[in-house]
Amino acid sequence: EANMAKLHDLVLSEIRVAPAMITVCRSLRDGYIPRELWPRVEGGVMSMLNELALKLDHKVSSIYDRDCHWGASGFPSRSSLPVSEVLHEKGIPIARISDA
């Protein structure tokens, strides 16, 4: 939390001209950011960028790369994984057990 506050203060004090584009890397798949921390880190960065945009009178448009790990929402819990939907979308047949 303290490091995020320092980064927040630094970015808001140093950037005075609206950048044309800012890219953010999630770093979750490679293990650089532990899974339990990434929501706070990513949320803090996105919040900071939104505040920067307000300060510079600009709008933020977030676009997630199609290959972004688990999309915009990030890594879901195992209980929320739509396994059957993913298998169906990928054309992977689902074996069904019958009582026959």
PDB file of N, CA and C in Angstrom:
ATOM      1  N   GLU A   1       0.815  -1.193   0.000  1.00  0.00           N
ATOM      2  CA  GLU A   1       0.000   0.000   0.000  1.00  0.00           C
ATOM      3  C   GLU A   1       0.865   1.267   0.000  1.00  0.00           C
ATOM      4  N   ALA A   2       1.918   1.255   0.792  1.00  0.00           N
ATOM      5  CA  ALA A   2       2.791   2.431   0.864  1.00  0.00           C
ATOM      6  C   ALA A   2       3.498   2.662  -0.466  1.00  0.00           C
ATOM      7  N   ASN A   3       3.945   1.575  -1.106  1.00  0.00           N
ATOM      8  CA  ASN A   3       4.627   1.708  -2.394  1.00  0.00           C
ATOM      9  C   ASN A   3       3.678   2.220  -3.468  1.00  0.00           C
ATOM     10  N   MET A   4       2.432   1.741  -3.433  1.00  0.00           N
ATOM     11  CA  MET A   4       1.449   2.200  -4.417  1.00  0.00           C
ATOM     12  C   MET A   4       1.175   3.687  -4.206  1.00  0.00           C
ATOM     13  N   ALA A   5       1.116   4.129  -2.956  1.00  0.00           N
ATOM     14  CA  ALA A   5       0.899   5.549  -2.668  1.00  0.00           C
ATOM     15  C   ALA A   5       2.065   6.392  -3.176  1.00  0.00           C
ATOM     16  N   LYS A   6       3.287   5.892  -3.022  1.00  0.00           N
ATOM     17  CA  LYS A   6       4.465   6.622  -3.524  1.00  0.00           C
ATOM     18  C   LYS A   6       4.425   6.727  -5.044  1.00  0.00           C
ATOM     19  N   LEU A   7       4.086   5.609  -5.698  1.00  0.00           N
ATOM     20  CA  LEU A   7       3.991   5.608  -7.160  1.00  0.00           C
ATOM     21  C   LEU A   7       2.901   6.576  -7.607  1.00  0.00           C
ATOM     22  N   HIS A   8       1.776   6.536  -6.956  1.00  0.00           N
ATOM     23  CA  HIS A   8       0.652   7.421  -7.255  1.00  0.00           C
ATOM     24  C   HIS A   8       1.086   8.881  -7.180  1.00  0.00           C
ATOM     25  N   ASP A   9       1.720   9.254  -6.081  1.00  0.00           N
ATOM     26  CA  ASP A   9       2.167  10.638  -5.900  1.00  0.00           C
ATOM     27  C   ASP A   9       3.197  11.042  -6.950  1.00  0.00           C
ATOM     28  N   LEU A  10       4.121  10.137  -7.249  1.00  0.00           N
ATOM     29  CA  LEU A  10       5.158  10.421  -8.235  1.00  0.00           C
ATOM     30  C   LEU A  10       4.551  10.645  -9.618  1.00  0.00           C
ATOM     31  N   VAL A  11       3.690   9.732 -10.045  1.00  0.00           N
ATOM     32  CA  VAL A  11       3.093   9.843 -11.380  1.00  0.00           C
ATOM     33  C   VAL A  11       2.263  11.117 -11.494  1.00  0.00           C
ATOM     34  N   LEU A  12       1.430  11.377 -10.490  1.00  0.00           N
ATOM     35  CA  LEU A  12       0.575  12.568 -10.576  1.00  0.00           C
ATOM     36  C   LEU A  12       1.354  13.869 -10.516  1.00  0.00           C
ATOM     37  N   SER A  13       2.512  13.848  -9.873  1.00  0.00           N
ATOM     38  CA  SER A  13       3.297  15.079  -9.797  1.00  0.00           C
ATOM     39  C   SER A  13       4.199  15.289 -11.011  1.00  0.00           C
ATOM     40  N   GLU A  14       4.619  14.226 -11.657  1.00  0.00           N
ATOM     41  CA  GLU A  14       5.592  14.348 -12.749  1.00  0.00           C
ATOM     42  C   GLU A  14       4.975  14.426 -14.143  1.00  0.00           C
ATOM     43  N   ILE A  15       3.858  13.784 -14.367  1.00  0.00           N
ATOM     44  CA  ILE A  15       3.265  13.800 -15.714  1.00  0.00           C
ATOM     45  C   ILE A  15       2.362  15.015 -15.825  1.00  0.00           C
ATOM     46  N   ARG A  16       2.745  15.916 -16.710  1.00  0.00           N
ATOM     47  CA  ARG A  16       2.010  17.180 -16.854  1.00  0.00           C
ATOM     48  C   ARG A  16       1.316  17.298 -18.204  1.00  0.00           C
ATOM     49  N   VAL A  17       1.686  16.434 -19.142  1.00  0.00           N
ATOM     50  CA  VAL A  17       1.093  16.440 -20.480  1.00  0.00           C
ATOM     51  C   VAL A  17       0.452  15.071 -20.695  1.00  0.00           C
ATOM     52  N   ALA A  18      -0.737  15.074 -21.222  1.00  0.00           N
ATOM     53  CA  ALA A  18      -1.448  13.810 -21.427  1.00  0.00           C
ATOM     54  C   ALA A  18      -0.721  12.938 -22.446  1.00  0.00           C
ATOM     55  N   PRO A  19      -0.349  11.715 -22.051  1.00  0.00           N
ATOM     56  CA  PRO A  19       0.285  10.811 -23.009  1.00  0.00           C
ATOM     57  C   PRO A  19      -0.734  10.317 -24.036  1.00  0.00           C
ATOM     58  N   ALA A  20      -0.265   9.998 -25.232  1.00  0.00           N
ATOM     59  CA  ALA A  20      -1.156   9.473 -26.266  1.00  0.00           C
ATOM     60  C   ALA A  20      -1.613   8.064 -25.921  1.00  0.00           C
ATOM     61  N   MET A  21      -0.729   7.296 -25.272  1.00  0.00           N
ATOM     62  CA  MET A  21      -1.071   5.921 -24.934  1.00  0.00           C
ATOM     63  C   MET A  21      -0.224   5.477 -23.749  1.00  0.00           C
ATOM     64  N   ILE A  22      -0.819   4.661 -22.910  1.00  0.00           N
ATOM     65  CA  ILE A  22      -0.099   4.041 -21.799  1.00  0.00           C
ATOM     66  C   ILE A  22      -0.378   2.547 -21.871  1.00  0.00           C
ATOM     67  N   THR A  23       0.665   1.757 -21.816  1.00  0.00           N
ATOM     68  CA  THR A  23       0.484   0.304 -21.811  1.00  0.00           C
ATOM     69  C   THR A  23       0.802  -0.244 -20.433  1.00  0.00           C
ATOM     70  N   VAL A  24       0.016  -1.210 -20.003  1.00  0.00           N
ATOM     71  CA  VAL A  24       0.197  -1.837 -18.700  1.00  0.00           C
ATOM     72  C   VAL A  24       0.285  -3.339 -18.911  1.00  0.00           C
ATOM     73  N   CYS A  25       1.238  -3.956 -18.261  1.00  0.00           N
ATOM     74  CA  CYS A  25       1.399  -5.404 -18.355  1.00  0.00           C
ATOM     75  C   CYS A  25       0.943  -6.038 -17.046  1.00  0.00           C
ATOM     76  N   ARG A  26       0.142  -7.072 -17.130  1.00  0.00           N
ATOM     77  CA  ARG A  26      -0.420  -7.701 -15.931  1.00  0.00           C
ATOM     78  C   ARG A  26       0.631  -8.494 -15.160  1.00  0.00           C
ATOM     79  N   SER A  27       1.578  -9.145 -15.788  1.00  0.00           N
ATOM     80  CA  SER A  27       2.660  -9.905 -15.128  1.00  0.00           C
ATOM     81  C   SER A  27       2.171 -10.972 -14.164  1.00  0.00           C
ATOM     82  N   LEU A  28       1.029 -11.537 -14.447  1.00  0.00           N
ATOM     83  CA  LEU A  28       0.473 -12.577 -13.578  1.00  0.00           C
ATOM     84  C   LEU A  28       0.929 -13.959 -14.006  1.00  0.00           C
ATOM     85  N   ARG A  29       0.911 -14.217 -15.306  1.00  0.00           N
ATOM     86  CA  ARG A  29       1.267 -15.545 -15.806  1.00  0.00           C
ATOM     87  C   ARG A  29       2.703 -15.926 -15.497  1.00  0.00           C
ATOM     88  N   ASP A  30       3.610 -14.949 -15.564  1.00  0.00           N
ATOM     89  CA  ASP A  30       5.021 -15.262 -15.343  1.00  0.00           C
ATOM     90  C   ASP A  30       5.388 -15.307 -13.867  1.00  0.00           C
ATOM     91  N   GLY A  31       4.416 -15.031 -12.990  1.00  0.00           N
ATOM     92  CA  GLY A  31       4.671 -15.109 -11.557  1.00  0.00           C
ATOM     93  C   GLY A  31       5.358 -13.886 -10.973  1.00  0.00           C
ATOM     94  N   TYR A  32       5.547 -12.842 -11.774  1.00  0.00           N
ATOM     95  CA  TYR A  32       6.221 -11.640 -11.270  1.00  0.00           C
ATOM     96  C   TYR A  32       5.410 -11.005 -10.141  1.00  0.00           C
ATOM     97  N   ILE A  33       4.094 -10.987 -10.318  1.00  0.00           N
ATOM     98  CA  ILE A  33       3.201 -10.505  -9.259  1.00  0.00           C
ATOM     99  C   ILE A  33       2.431 -11.714  -8.745  1.00  0.00           C
ATOM    100  N   PRO A  34       2.486 -11.980  -7.467  1.00  0.00           N
ATOM    101  CA  PRO A  34       1.733 -13.112  -6.915  1.00  0.00           C
ATOM    102  C   PRO A  34       0.230 -12.960  -7.174  1.00  0.00           C
ATOM    103  N   ARG A  35      -0.423 -14.066  -7.439  1.00  0.00           N
ATOM    104  CA  ARG A  35      -1.845 -14.068  -7.789  1.00  0.00           C
ATOM    105  C   ARG A  35      -2.696 -13.332  -6.750  1.00  0.00           C
ATOM    106  N   GLU A  36      -2.360 -13.479  -5.470  1.00  0.00           N
ATOM    107  CA  GLU A  36      -3.191 -12.845  -4.444  1.00  0.00           C
ATOM    108  C   GLU A  36      -3.008 -11.323  -4.383  1.00  0.00           C
ATOM    109  N   LEU A  37      -1.928 -10.811  -4.994  1.00  0.00           N
ATOM    110  CA  LEU A  37      -1.679  -9.359  -4.956  1.00  0.00           C
ATOM    111  C   LEU A  37      -2.119  -8.622  -6.214  1.00  0.00           C
ATOM    112  N   TRP A  38      -2.208  -9.338  -7.344  1.00  0.00           N
ATOM    113  CA  TRP A  38      -2.432  -8.622  -8.604  1.00  0.00           C
ATOM    114  C   TRP A  38      -3.717  -7.798  -8.624  1.00  0.00           C
ATOM    115  N   PRO A  39      -4.832  -8.228  -7.997  1.00  0.00           N
ATOM    116  CA  PRO A  39      -6.014  -7.355  -8.077  1.00  0.00           C
ATOM    117  C   PRO A  39      -5.770  -5.975  -7.450  1.00  0.00           C
ATOM    118  N   ARG A  40      -5.055  -5.946  -6.330  1.00  0.00           N
ATOM    119  CA  ARG A  40      -4.769  -4.648  -5.687  1.00  0.00           C
ATOM    120  C   ARG A  40      -3.798  -3.830  -6.523  1.00  0.00           C
ATOM    121  N   VAL A  41      -2.774  -4.481  -7.072  1.00  0.00           N
ATOM    122  CA  VAL A  41      -1.786  -3.768  -7.882  1.00  0.00           C
ATOM    123  C   VAL A  41      -2.443  -3.216  -9.144  1.00  0.00           C
ATOM    124  N   GLU A  42      -3.158  -4.081  -9.861  1.00  0.00           N
ATOM    125  CA  GLU A  42      -3.803  -3.633 -11.095  1.00  0.00           C
ATOM    126  C   GLU A  42      -4.864  -2.573 -10.799  1.00  0.00           C
ATOM    127  N   GLY A  43      -5.647  -2.774  -9.758  1.00  0.00           N
ATOM    128  CA  GLY A  43      -6.654  -1.787  -9.388  1.00  0.00           C
ATOM    129  C   GLY A  43      -6.030  -0.450  -9.029  1.00  0.00           C
ATOM    130  N   GLY A  44      -4.904  -0.490  -8.308  1.00  0.00           N
ATOM    131  CA  GLY A  44      -4.207   0.743  -7.942  1.00  0.00           C
ATOM    132  C   GLY A  44      -3.664   1.477  -9.147  1.00  0.00           C
ATOM    133  N   VAL A  45      -3.102   0.731 -10.089  1.00  0.00           N
ATOM    134  CA  VAL A  45      -2.561   1.346 -11.308  1.00  0.00           C
ATOM    135  C   VAL A  45      -3.694   1.953 -12.135  1.00  0.00           C
ATOM    136  N   MET A  46      -4.782   1.212 -12.304  1.00  0.00           N
ATOM    137  CA  MET A  46      -5.899   1.728 -13.095  1.00  0.00           C
ATOM    138  C   MET A  46      -6.539   2.947 -12.428  1.00  0.00           C
ATOM    139  N   SER A  47      -6.646   2.918 -11.116  1.00  0.00           N
ATOM    140  CA  SER A  47      -7.183   4.059 -10.373  1.00  0.00           C
ATOM    141  C   SER A  47      -6.297   5.285 -10.551  1.00  0.00           C
ATOM    142  N   MET A  48      -4.998   5.070 -10.481  1.00  0.00           N
ATOM    143  CA  MET A  48      -4.036   6.151 -10.660  1.00  0.00           C
ATOM    144  C   MET A  48      -4.151   6.743 -12.069  1.00  0.00           C
ATOM    145  N   LEU A  49      -4.299   5.878 -13.074  1.00  0.00           N
ATOM    146  CA  LEU A  49      -4.426   6.364 -14.452  1.00  0.00           C
ATOM    147  C   LEU A  49      -5.719   7.150 -14.644  1.00  0.00           C
ATOM    148  N   ASN A  50      -6.802   6.697 -14.008  1.00  0.00           N
ATOM    149  CA  ASN A  50      -8.059   7.441 -14.095  1.00  0.00           C
ATOM    150  C   ASN A  50      -7.929   8.809 -13.435  1.00  0.00           C
ATOM    151  N   GLU A  51      -7.253   8.860 -12.297  1.00  0.00           N
ATOM    152  CA  GLU A  51      -7.042  10.136 -11.617  1.00  0.00           C
ATOM    153  C   GLU A  51      -6.154  11.063 -12.445  1.00  0.00           C
ATOM    154  N   LEU A  52      -5.136  10.480 -13.085  1.00  0.00           N
ATOM    155  CA  LEU A  52      -4.266  11.265 -13.958  1.00  0.00           C
ATOM    156  C   LEU A  52      -5.065  11.847 -15.127  1.00  0.00           C
ATOM    157  N   ALA A  53      -5.935  11.040 -15.695  1.00  0.00           N
ATOM    158  CA  ALA A  53      -6.756  11.509 -16.811  1.00  0.00           C
ATOM    159  C   ALA A  53      -7.652  12.667 -16.383  1.00  0.00           C
ATOM    160  N   LEU A  54      -8.242  12.555 -15.197  1.00  0.00           N
ATOM    161  CA  LEU A  54      -9.071  13.653 -14.687  1.00  0.00           C
ATOM    162  C   LEU A  54      -8.249  14.926 -14.502  1.00  0.00           C
ATOM    163  N   LYS A  55      -7.058  14.748 -13.944  1.00  0.00           N
ATOM    164  CA  LYS A  55      -6.176  15.898 -13.715  1.00  0.00           C
ATOM    165  C   LYS A  55      -5.833  16.596 -15.029  1.00  0.00           C
ATOM    166  N   LEU A  56      -5.627  15.812 -16.079  1.00  0.00           N
ATOM    167  CA  LEU A  56      -5.226  16.358 -17.378  1.00  0.00           C
ATOM    168  C   LEU A  56      -6.415  16.592 -18.295  1.00  0.00           C
ATOM    169  N   ASP A  57      -7.632  16.450 -17.753  1.00  0.00           N
ATOM    170  CA  ASP A  57      -8.863  16.669 -18.499  1.00  0.00           C
ATOM    171  C   ASP A  57      -8.947  15.770 -19.738  1.00  0.00           C
ATOM    172  N   HIS A  58      -8.668  14.499 -19.539  1.00  0.00           N
ATOM    173  CA  HIS A  58      -8.748  13.508 -20.607  1.00  0.00           C
ATOM    174  C   HIS A  58      -9.595  12.332 -20.158  1.00  0.00           C
ATOM    175  N   LYS A  59      -9.937  11.503 -21.111  1.00  0.00           N
ATOM    176  CA  LYS A  59     -10.728  10.307 -20.841  1.00  0.00           C
ATOM    177  C   LYS A  59      -9.829   9.077 -20.966  1.00  0.00           C
ATOM    178  N   VAL A  60     -10.051   8.079 -20.110  1.00  0.00           N
ATOM    179  CA  VAL A  60      -9.301   6.829 -20.191  1.00  0.00           C
ATOM    180  C   VAL A  60     -10.161   5.785 -20.884  1.00  0.00           C
ATOM    181  N   SER A  61      -9.594   5.148 -21.878  1.00  0.00           N
ATOM    182  CA  SER A  61     -10.240   4.007 -22.533  1.00  0.00           C
ATOM    183  C   SER A  61      -9.349   2.803 -22.292  1.00  0.00           C
ATOM    184  N   SER A  62      -9.882   1.820 -21.597  1.00  0.00           N
ATOM    185  CA  SER A  62      -9.111   0.608 -21.322  1.00  0.00           C
ATOM    186  C   SER A  62      -9.443  -0.443 -22.365  1.00  0.00           C
ATOM    187  N   ILE A  63      -8.416  -0.901 -23.052  1.00  0.00           N
ATOM    188  CA  ILE A  63      -8.574  -1.949 -24.055  1.00  0.00           C
ATOM    189  C   ILE A  63      -7.673  -3.098 -23.646  1.00  0.00           C
ATOM    190  N   TYR A  64      -8.245  -4.269 -23.486  1.00  0.00           N
ATOM    191  CA  TYR A  64      -7.483  -5.443 -23.087  1.00  0.00           C
ATOM    192  C   TYR A  64      -7.150  -6.273 -24.316  1.00  0.00           C
ATOM    193  N   ASP A  65      -5.895  -6.630 -24.449  1.00  0.00           N
ATOM    194  CA  ASP A  65      -5.441  -7.468 -25.552  1.00  0.00           C
ATOM    195  C   ASP A  65      -6.227  -8.773 -25.554  1.00  0.00           C
ATOM    196  N   ARG A  66      -6.521  -9.293 -26.713  1.00  0.00           N
ATOM    197  CA  ARG A  66      -7.292 -10.538 -26.794  1.00  0.00           C
ATOM    198  C   ARG A  66      -6.565 -11.708 -26.140  1.00  0.00           C
ATOM    199  N   ASP A  67      -5.250 -11.612 -26.002  1.00  0.00           N
ATOM    200  CA  ASP A  67      -4.483 -12.675 -25.367  1.00  0.00           C
ATOM    201  C   ASP A  67      -4.196 -12.390 -23.888  1.00  0.00           C
ATOM    202  N   CYS A  68      -4.810 -11.346 -23.341  1.00  0.00           N
ATOM    203  CA  CYS A  68      -4.609 -11.009 -21.932  1.00  0.00           C
ATOM    204  C   CYS A  68      -5.089 -12.172 -21.067  1.00  0.00           C
ATOM    205  N   HIS A  69      -4.285 -12.566 -20.119  1.00  0.00           N
ATOM    206  CA  HIS A  69      -4.603 -13.723 -19.275  1.00  0.00           C
ATOM    207  C   HIS A  69      -5.961 -13.566 -18.606  1.00  0.00           C
ATOM    208  N   TRP A  70      -6.911 -14.354 -18.982  1.00  0.00           N
ATOM    209  CA  TRP A  70      -8.282 -14.372 -18.470  1.00  0.00           C
ATOM    210  C   TRP A  70      -9.045 -13.076 -18.746  1.00  0.00           C
ATOM    211  N   GLY A  71      -8.606 -12.274 -19.711  1.00  0.00           N
ATOM    212  CA  GLY A  71      -9.351 -11.093 -20.112  1.00  0.00           C
ATOM    213  C   GLY A  71      -9.323  -9.970 -19.094  1.00  0.00           C
ATOM    214  N   ALA A  72     -10.263  -9.075 -19.230  1.00  0.00           N
ATOM    215  CA  ALA A  72     -10.293  -7.879 -18.391  1.00  0.00           C
ATOM    216  C   ALA A  72     -10.491  -8.196 -16.919  1.00  0.00           C
ATOM    217  N   SER A  73     -11.233  -9.243 -16.619  1.00  0.00           N
ATOM    218  CA  SER A  73     -11.535  -9.537 -15.215  1.00  0.00           C
ATOM    219  C   SER A  73     -10.394 -10.233 -14.487  1.00  0.00           C
ATOM    220  N   GLY A  74      -9.420 -10.735 -15.227  1.00  0.00           N
ATOM    221  CA  GLY A  74      -8.294 -11.395 -14.577  1.00  0.00           C
ATOM    222  C   GLY A  74      -8.573 -12.843 -14.236  1.00  0.00           C
ATOM    223  N   PHE A  75      -7.801 -13.376 -13.313  1.00  0.00           N
ATOM    224  CA  PHE A  75      -7.862 -14.793 -12.976  1.00  0.00           C
ATOM    225  C   PHE A  75      -9.064 -15.089 -12.094  1.00  0.00           C
ATOM    226  N   PRO A  76      -9.992 -15.915 -12.557  1.00  0.00           N
ATOM    227  CA  PRO A  76     -11.158 -16.235 -11.737  1.00  0.00           C
ATOM    228  C   PRO A  76     -10.835 -17.308 -10.698  1.00  0.00           C
ATOM    229  N   SER A  77     -11.691 -17.438  -9.727  1.00  0.00           N
ATOM    230  CA  SER A  77     -11.514 -18.531  -8.770  1.00  0.00           C
ATOM    231  C   SER A  77     -11.921 -19.826  -9.464  1.00  0.00           C
ATOM    232  N   ARG A  78     -11.468 -20.938  -8.939  1.00  0.00           N
ATOM    233  CA  ARG A  78     -11.811 -22.217  -9.566  1.00  0.00           C
ATOM    234  C   ARG A  78     -13.311 -22.444  -9.592  1.00  0.00           C
ATOM    235  N   SER A  79     -14.009 -21.961  -8.596  1.00  0.00           N
ATOM    236  CA  SER A  79     -15.452 -22.186  -8.545  1.00  0.00           C
ATOM    237  C   SER A  79     -16.209 -21.383  -9.590  1.00  0.00           C
ATOM    238  N   SER A  80     -15.580 -20.346 -10.142  1.00  0.00           N
ATOM    239  CA  SER A  80     -16.279 -19.531 -11.129  1.00  0.00           C
ATOM    240  C   SER A  80     -15.845 -19.827 -12.562  1.00  0.00           C
ATOM    241  N   LEU A  81     -14.961 -20.791 -12.748  1.00  0.00           N
ATOM    242  CA  LEU A  81     -14.521 -21.117 -14.103  1.00  0.00           C
ATOM    243  C   LEU A  81     -15.659 -21.762 -14.890  1.00  0.00           C
ATOM    244  N   PRO A  82     -16.010 -21.212 -16.045  1.00  0.00           N
ATOM    245  CA  PRO A  82     -17.076 -21.782 -16.863  1.00  0.00           C
ATOM    246  C   PRO A  82     -16.522 -22.901 -17.745  1.00  0.00           C
ATOM    247  N   VAL A  83     -16.115 -23.990 -17.147  1.00  0.00           N
ATOM    248  CA  VAL A  83     -15.406 -25.042 -17.868  1.00  0.00           C
ATOM    249  C   VAL A  83     -16.200 -25.560 -19.059  1.00  0.00           C
ATOM    250  N   SER A  84     -17.471 -25.872 -18.855  1.00  0.00           N
ATOM    251  CA  SER A  84     -18.251 -26.430 -19.969  1.00  0.00           C
ATOM    252  C   SER A  84     -18.385 -25.419 -21.101  1.00  0.00           C
ATOM    253  N   GLU A  85     -18.516 -24.129 -20.765  1.00  0.00           N
ATOM    254  CA  GLU A  85     -18.610 -23.102 -21.807  1.00  0.00           C
ATOM    255  C   GLU A  85     -17.311 -23.004 -22.598  1.00  0.00           C
ATOM    256  N   VAL A  86     -16.191 -23.031 -21.914  1.00  0.00           N
ATOM    257  CA  VAL A  86     -14.891 -22.954 -22.579  1.00  0.00           C
ATOM    258  C   VAL A  86     -14.696 -24.163 -23.488  1.00  0.00           C
ATOM    259  N   LEU A  87     -15.000 -25.353 -22.986  1.00  0.00           N
ATOM    260  CA  LEU A  87     -14.856 -26.563 -23.797  1.00  0.00           C
ATOM    261  C   LEU A  87     -15.744 -26.482 -25.037  1.00  0.00           C
ATOM    262  N   HIS A  88     -16.965 -26.020 -24.863  1.00  0.00           N
ATOM    263  CA  HIS A  88     -17.890 -25.892 -25.992  1.00  0.00           C
ATOM    264  C   HIS A  88     -17.354 -24.886 -27.016  1.00  0.00           C
ATOM    265  N   GLU A  89     -16.885 -23.720 -26.551  1.00  0.00           N
ATOM    266  CA  GLU A  89     -16.346 -22.695 -27.452  1.00  0.00           C
ATOM    267  C   GLU A  89     -15.142 -23.201 -28.230  1.00  0.00           C
ATOM    268  N   LYS A  90     -14.324 -24.036 -27.586  1.00  0.00           N
ATOM    269  CA  LYS A  90     -13.113 -24.555 -28.231  1.00  0.00           C
ATOM    270  C   LYS A  90     -13.407 -25.785 -29.091  1.00  0.00           C
ATOM    271  N   GLY A  91     -14.671 -26.254 -29.075  1.00  0.00           N
ATOM    272  CA  GLY A  91     -15.049 -27.420 -29.869  1.00  0.00           C
ATOM    273  C   GLY A  91     -14.540 -28.734 -29.284  1.00  0.00           C
ATOM    274  N   ILE A  92     -14.304 -28.752 -27.992  1.00  0.00           N
ATOM    275  CA  ILE A  92     -13.820 -29.959 -27.331  1.00  0.00           C
ATOM    276  C   ILE A  92     -15.025 -30.741 -26.826  1.00  0.00           C
ATOM    277  N   PRO A  93     -15.189 -31.981 -27.294  1.00  0.00           N
ATOM    278  CA  PRO A  93     -16.356 -32.753 -26.879  1.00  0.00           C
ATOM    279  C   PRO A  93     -16.303 -33.089 -25.378  1.00  0.00           C
ATOM    280  N   ILE A  94     -17.478 -33.095 -24.780  1.00  0.00           N
ATOM    281  CA  ILE A  94     -17.605 -33.406 -23.369  1.00  0.00           C
ATOM    282  C   ILE A  94     -18.165 -34.822 -23.257  1.00  0.00           C
ATOM    283  N   ALA A  95     -17.441 -35.698 -22.582  1.00  0.00           N
ATOM    284  CA  ALA A  95     -17.924 -37.070 -22.382  1.00  0.00           C
ATOM    285  C   ALA A  95     -19.004 -37.048 -21.319  1.00  0.00           C
ATOM    286  N   ARG A  96     -20.103 -37.705 -21.630  1.00  0.00           N
ATOM    287  CA  ARG A  96     -21.211 -37.758 -20.665  1.00  0.00           C
ATOM    288  C   ARG A  96     -21.366 -39.195 -20.186  1.00  0.00           C
ATOM    289  N   ILE A  97     -21.604 -39.326 -18.918  1.00  0.00           N
ATOM    290  CA  ILE A  97     -21.808 -40.645 -18.332  1.00  0.00           C
ATOM    291  C   ILE A  97     -23.305 -40.856 -18.208  1.00  0.00           C
ATOM    292  N   SER A  98     -23.769 -41.965 -18.764  1.00  0.00           N
ATOM    293  CA  SER A  98     -25.211 -42.226 -18.695  1.00  0.00           C
ATOM    294  C   SER A  98     -25.461 -43.443 -17.811  1.00  0.00           C
ATOM    295  N   ASP A  99     -26.701 -43.597 -17.401  1.00  0.00           N
ATOM    296  CA  ASP A  99     -27.084 -44.726 -16.571  1.00  0.00           C
ATOM    297  C   ASP A  99     -27.504 -45.929 -17.389  1.00  0.00           C
ATOM    298  N   ALA A 100     -27.227 -45.935 -18.666  1.00  0.00           N
ATOM    299  CA  ALA A 100     -27.698 -46.990 -19.557  1.00  0.00           C
ATOM    300  C   ALA A 100     -27.224 -48.366 -19.195  1.00  0.00           C
TER     301      ALA A 100
END
